[in-house]
Amino acid sequence: MDPHLLRTYVTVARLASFSEAARDLGYTQSAVSQHIAALETDLGMPLLTRRPVAPTPAGERLLEHAGALLLRLDAARADLDRFAAAPRATLDVAASPLALTPRTLAALPATGVTLRGLSRERVPVAVATGEADAGLVDGIAAPSDPLRLTDIAPLAATGVAEEPLAVVLPAHHPLAGRPGVRLDDLVDARWLDAPDAGIPLDRLRAVHGGPAGRGFRDALRYEGTDTRTLAALAAAGHGLALLPLPAAAGVPGAAAVPLVAPRLVHRVELLLPAGTGREPTGPVAGFARRLKG
């Protein structure tokens, strides 16, 4: 299967248009049509309907594989490019918002740094495909357990911080004065859906292990990345939020009640390209050394 043809197919399916895909890829519309026809001939089945432009059932199945296949090819190219590249004097770091703690920020060099805020899912992709030299990604896990990251390419993951978790709620909430709270007690509460600024609700549902689709209803969706804004929304009564305890403390009108069950922590990991004989050098090595020290 030709990856160039596969990229064209994914673009046409995503945009639902041959002409839009041609503009996006810098091809002529005729070339895009030829790519799709060649891929369909290679696979021996139609992948797209033409009016409207939409994947066939076989095309839908191919899309389930295509993203991972193309990403793996991009990661392989980036991995080989690193062997030929000259040592860099700068550092490009991709980080999910909650991975930016005082400790991780203090480990950055004083100059020559580009820091990119990305979603948790995008950070490993950026490191694997060479968009970033290093990544900082966060999530929730049992104490000392590694995060479960998508298998994109060989990446070395090292835990650099673990912090307790807290439920953020209004200071006048009935649970505000408790020394701790159990997740089981909050299944039917209203929550803030803030996938980039807090712990995503799908992770809460997963660790709770209840019936699919039950509990942790979202009352308001916040699509920003500012943790203080999320905590302020919780303080104003728009829903509960789960945050690392240090990030949840000190917000006016909010109470941060430690999560005591299940036993979970907020974990931050450093991601670096991995491979036989590969050791970080230059600013990447210094950054990793300061984080691990």
PDB file of N, CA and C in Angstrom, residues 160-203:
ATOM      1  N   VAL A 160       8.906  12.008  36.502  1.00  0.00           N
ATOM      2  CA  VAL A 160       9.660  13.100  37.108  1.00  0.00           C
ATOM      3  C   VAL A 160       8.903  13.767  38.253  1.00  0.00           C
ATOM      4  N   ALA A 161       7.616  13.454  38.426  1.00  0.00           N
ATOM      5  CA  ALA A 161       6.856  14.057  39.528  1.00  0.00           C
ATOM      6  C   ALA A 161       5.582  13.260  39.776  1.00  0.00           C
ATOM      7  N   GLU A 162       5.212  13.145  41.037  1.00  0.00           N
ATOM      8  CA  GLU A 162       3.928  12.582  41.432  1.00  0.00           C
ATOM      9  C   GLU A 162       3.348  13.460  42.534  1.00  0.00           C
ATOM     10  N   GLU A 163       2.079  13.846  42.360  1.00  0.00           N
ATOM     11  CA  GLU A 163       1.425  14.725  43.315  1.00  0.00           C
ATOM     12  C   GLU A 163       0.063  14.154  43.691  1.00  0.00           C
ATOM     13  N   PRO A 164      -0.415  14.423  44.907  1.00  0.00           N
ATOM     14  CA  PRO A 164      -1.771  13.988  45.276  1.00  0.00           C
ATOM     15  C   PRO A 164      -2.823  14.734  44.471  1.00  0.00           C
ATOM     16  N   LEU A 165      -4.002  14.161  44.388  1.00  0.00           N
ATOM     17  CA  LEU A 165      -5.112  14.749  43.658  1.00  0.00           C
ATOM     18  C   LEU A 165      -6.140  15.323  44.623  1.00  0.00           C
ATOM     19  N   ALA A 166      -6.875  16.315  44.153  1.00  0.00           N
ATOM     20  CA  ALA A 166      -7.912  16.919  44.988  1.00  0.00           C
ATOM     21  C   ALA A 166      -9.127  17.247  44.135  1.00  0.00           C
ATOM     22  N   VAL A 167     -10.303  17.118  44.742  1.00  0.00           N
ATOM     23  CA  VAL A 167     -11.544  17.548  44.108  1.00  0.00           C
ATOM     24  C   VAL A 167     -11.769  19.011  44.468  1.00  0.00           C
ATOM     25  N   VAL A 168     -11.971  19.841  43.463  1.00  0.00           N
ATOM     26  CA  VAL A 168     -12.189  21.270  43.685  1.00  0.00           C
ATOM     27  C   VAL A 168     -13.685  21.543  43.633  1.00  0.00           C
ATOM     28  N   LEU A 169     -14.188  22.199  44.686  1.00  0.00           N
ATOM     29  CA  LEU A 169     -15.612  22.492  44.798  1.00  0.00           C
ATOM     30  C   LEU A 169     -15.798  23.816  45.538  1.00  0.00           C
ATOM     31  N   PRO A 170     -17.007  24.374  45.541  1.00  0.00           N
ATOM     32  CA  PRO A 170     -17.205  25.652  46.234  1.00  0.00           C
ATOM     33  C   PRO A 170     -16.918  25.526  47.734  1.00  0.00           C
ATOM     34  N   ALA A 171     -16.437  26.607  48.333  1.00  0.00           N
ATOM     35  CA  ALA A 171     -16.094  26.585  49.756  1.00  0.00           C
ATOM     36  C   ALA A 171     -17.295  26.299  50.640  1.00  0.00           C
ATOM     37  N   HIS A 172     -18.505  26.581  50.140  1.00  0.00           N
ATOM     38  CA  HIS A 172     -19.723  26.339  50.931  1.00  0.00           C
ATOM     39  C   HIS A 172     -20.335  24.961  50.657  1.00  0.00           C
ATOM     40  N   HIS A 173     -19.689  24.152  49.839  1.00  0.00           N
ATOM     41  CA  HIS A 173     -20.204  22.818  49.503  1.00  0.00           C
ATOM     42  C   HIS A 173     -20.214  21.938  50.755  1.00  0.00           C
ATOM     43  N   PRO A 174     -21.206  21.048  50.905  1.00  0.00           N
ATOM     44  CA  PRO A 174     -21.264  20.177  52.088  1.00  0.00           C
ATOM     45  C   PRO A 174     -20.018  19.324  52.307  1.00  0.00           C
ATOM     46  N   LEU A 175     -19.278  19.017  51.244  1.00  0.00           N
ATOM     47  CA  LEU A 175     -18.075  18.185  51.380  1.00  0.00           C
ATOM     48  C   LEU A 175     -16.809  19.008  51.622  1.00  0.00           C
ATOM     49  N   ALA A 176     -16.934  20.316  51.624  1.00  0.00           N
ATOM     50  CA  ALA A 176     -15.743  21.169  51.653  1.00  0.00           C
ATOM     51  C   ALA A 176     -14.905  20.993  52.913  1.00  0.00           C
ATOM     52  N   GLY A 177     -15.516  20.656  54.021  1.00  0.00           N
ATOM     53  CA  GLY A 177     -14.756  20.541  55.265  1.00  0.00           C
ATOM     54  C   GLY A 177     -14.188  19.165  55.532  1.00  0.00           C
ATOM     55  N   ARG A 178     -14.382  18.225  54.642  1.00  0.00           N
ATOM     56  CA  ARG A 178     -13.907  16.860  54.893  1.00  0.00           C
ATOM     57  C   ARG A 178     -12.390  16.757  54.717  1.00  0.00           C
ATOM     58  N   PRO A 179     -11.761  15.815  55.445  1.00  0.00           N
ATOM     59  CA  PRO A 179     -10.317  15.610  55.261  1.00  0.00           C
ATOM     60  C   PRO A 179      -9.997  14.859  53.969  1.00  0.00           C
ATOM     61  N   GLY A 180     -10.996  14.208  53.405  1.00  0.00           N
ATOM     62  CA  GLY A 180     -10.785  13.460  52.165  1.00  0.00           C
ATOM     63  C   GLY A 180     -12.117  13.043  51.582  1.00  0.00           C
ATOM     64  N   VAL A 181     -12.105  12.682  50.302  1.00  0.00           N
ATOM     65  CA  VAL A 181     -13.341  12.293  49.624  1.00  0.00           C
ATOM     66  C   VAL A 181     -13.053  11.099  48.718  1.00  0.00           C
ATOM     67  N   ARG A 182     -14.064  10.249  48.554  1.00  0.00           N
ATOM     68  CA  ARG A 182     -13.946   9.084  47.682  1.00  0.00           C
ATOM     69  C   ARG A 182     -14.627   9.378  46.348  1.00  0.00           C
ATOM     70  N   LEU A 183     -14.049   8.865  45.275  1.00  0.00           N
ATOM     71  CA  LEU A 183     -14.643   9.071  43.959  1.00  0.00           C
ATOM     72  C   LEU A 183     -16.036   8.457  43.886  1.00  0.00           C
ATOM     73  N   ASP A 184     -16.236   7.342  44.591  1.00  0.00           N
ATOM     74  CA  ASP A 184     -17.548   6.692  44.613  1.00  0.00           C
ATOM     75  C   ASP A 184     -18.640   7.630  45.104  1.00  0.00           C
ATOM     76  N   ASP A 185     -18.271   8.581  45.991  1.00  0.00           N
ATOM     77  CA  ASP A 185     -19.270   9.491  46.552  1.00  0.00           C
ATOM     78  C   ASP A 185     -19.678  10.587  45.572  1.00  0.00           C
ATOM     79  N   LEU A 186     -18.972  10.692  44.434  1.00  0.00           N
ATOM     80  CA  LEU A 186     -19.175  11.822  43.530  1.00  0.00           C
ATOM     81  C   LEU A 186     -19.607  11.395  42.130  1.00  0.00           C
ATOM     82  N   VAL A 187     -19.997  10.128  41.998  1.00  0.00           N
ATOM     83  CA  VAL A 187     -20.386   9.616  40.683  1.00  0.00           C
ATOM     84  C   VAL A 187     -21.559  10.397  40.109  1.00  0.00           C
ATOM     85  N   ASP A 188     -22.511  10.755  40.967  1.00  0.00           N
ATOM     86  CA  ASP A 188     -23.723  11.412  40.497  1.00  0.00           C
ATOM     87  C   ASP A 188     -23.651  12.939  40.573  1.00  0.00           C
ATOM     88  N   ALA A 189     -22.487  13.469  40.925  1.00  0.00           N
ATOM     89  CA  ALA A 189     -22.323  14.921  40.976  1.00  0.00           C
ATOM     90  C   ALA A 189     -22.206  15.495  39.559  1.00  0.00           C
ATOM     91  N   ARG A 190     -22.338  16.790  39.454  1.00  0.00           N
ATOM     92  CA  ARG A 190     -22.126  17.489  38.182  1.00  0.00           C
ATOM     93  C   ARG A 190     -20.655  17.893  38.111  1.00  0.00           C
ATOM     94  N   TRP A 191     -20.046  17.666  36.947  1.00  0.00           N
ATOM     95  CA  TRP A 191     -18.615  17.896  36.789  1.00  0.00           C
ATOM     96  C   TRP A 191     -18.349  18.890  35.665  1.00  0.00           C
ATOM     97  N   LEU A 192     -17.191  19.503  35.726  1.00  0.00           N
ATOM     98  CA  LEU A 192     -16.698  20.339  34.639  1.00  0.00           C
ATOM     99  C   LEU A 192     -15.943  19.460  33.651  1.00  0.00           C
ATOM    100  N   ASP A 193     -16.297  19.563  32.391  1.00  0.00           N
ATOM    101  CA  ASP A 193     -15.598  18.806  31.345  1.00  0.00           C
ATOM    102  C   ASP A 193     -14.510  19.712  30.772  1.00  0.00           C
ATOM    103  N   ALA A 194     -13.278  19.488  31.201  1.00  0.00           N
ATOM    104  CA  ALA A 194     -12.149  20.332  30.791  1.00  0.00           C
ATOM    105  C   ALA A 194     -10.973  19.429  30.448  1.00  0.00           C
ATOM    106  N   PRO A 195     -10.976  18.807  29.266  1.00  0.00           N
ATOM    107  CA  PRO A 195      -9.965  17.796  28.940  1.00  0.00           C
ATOM    108  C   PRO A 195      -8.535  18.294  28.930  1.00  0.00           C
ATOM    109  N   ASP A 196      -8.321  19.600  28.694  1.00  0.00           N
ATOM    110  CA  ASP A 196      -6.953  20.106  28.612  1.00  0.00           C
ATOM    111  C   ASP A 196      -6.507  20.849  29.867  1.00  0.00           C
ATOM    112  N   ALA A 197      -7.446  21.302  30.674  1.00  0.00           N
ATOM    113  CA  ALA A 197      -7.079  22.059  31.880  1.00  0.00           C
ATOM    114  C   ALA A 197      -7.151  21.224  33.145  1.00  0.00           C
ATOM    115  N   GLY A 198      -7.853  20.107  33.102  1.00  0.00           N
ATOM    116  CA  GLY A 198      -7.998  19.245  34.278  1.00  0.00           C
ATOM    117  C   GLY A 198      -7.885  17.789  33.894  1.00  0.00           C
ATOM    118  N   ILE A 199      -8.279  16.915  34.812  1.00  0.00           N
ATOM    119  CA  ILE A 199      -8.284  15.478  34.513  1.00  0.00           C
ATOM    120  C   ILE A 199      -9.544  15.166  33.715  1.00  0.00           C
ATOM    121  N   PRO A 200      -9.433  14.602  32.509  1.00  0.00           N
ATOM    122  CA  PRO A 200     -10.608  14.357  31.659  1.00  0.00           C
ATOM    123  C   PRO A 200     -11.633  13.446  32.325  1.00  0.00           C
ATOM    124  N   LEU A 201     -12.906  13.723  32.049  1.00  0.00           N
ATOM    125  CA  LEU A 201     -13.974  12.917  32.648  1.00  0.00           C
ATOM    126  C   LEU A 201     -13.922  11.462  32.187  1.00  0.00           C
ATOM    127  N   ASP A 202     -13.463  11.206  30.971  1.00  0.00           N
ATOM    128  CA  ASP A 202     -13.399   9.808  30.533  1.00  0.00           C
ATOM    129  C   ASP A 202     -12.396   9.007  31.365  1.00  0.00           C
ATOM    130  N   ARG A 203     -11.346   9.675  31.869  1.00  0.00           N
ATOM    131  CA  ARG A 203     -10.408   8.994  32.751  1.00  0.00           C
ATOM    132  C   ARG A 203     -11.048   8.696  34.102  1.00  0.00           C
TER     133      ARG A 203
END
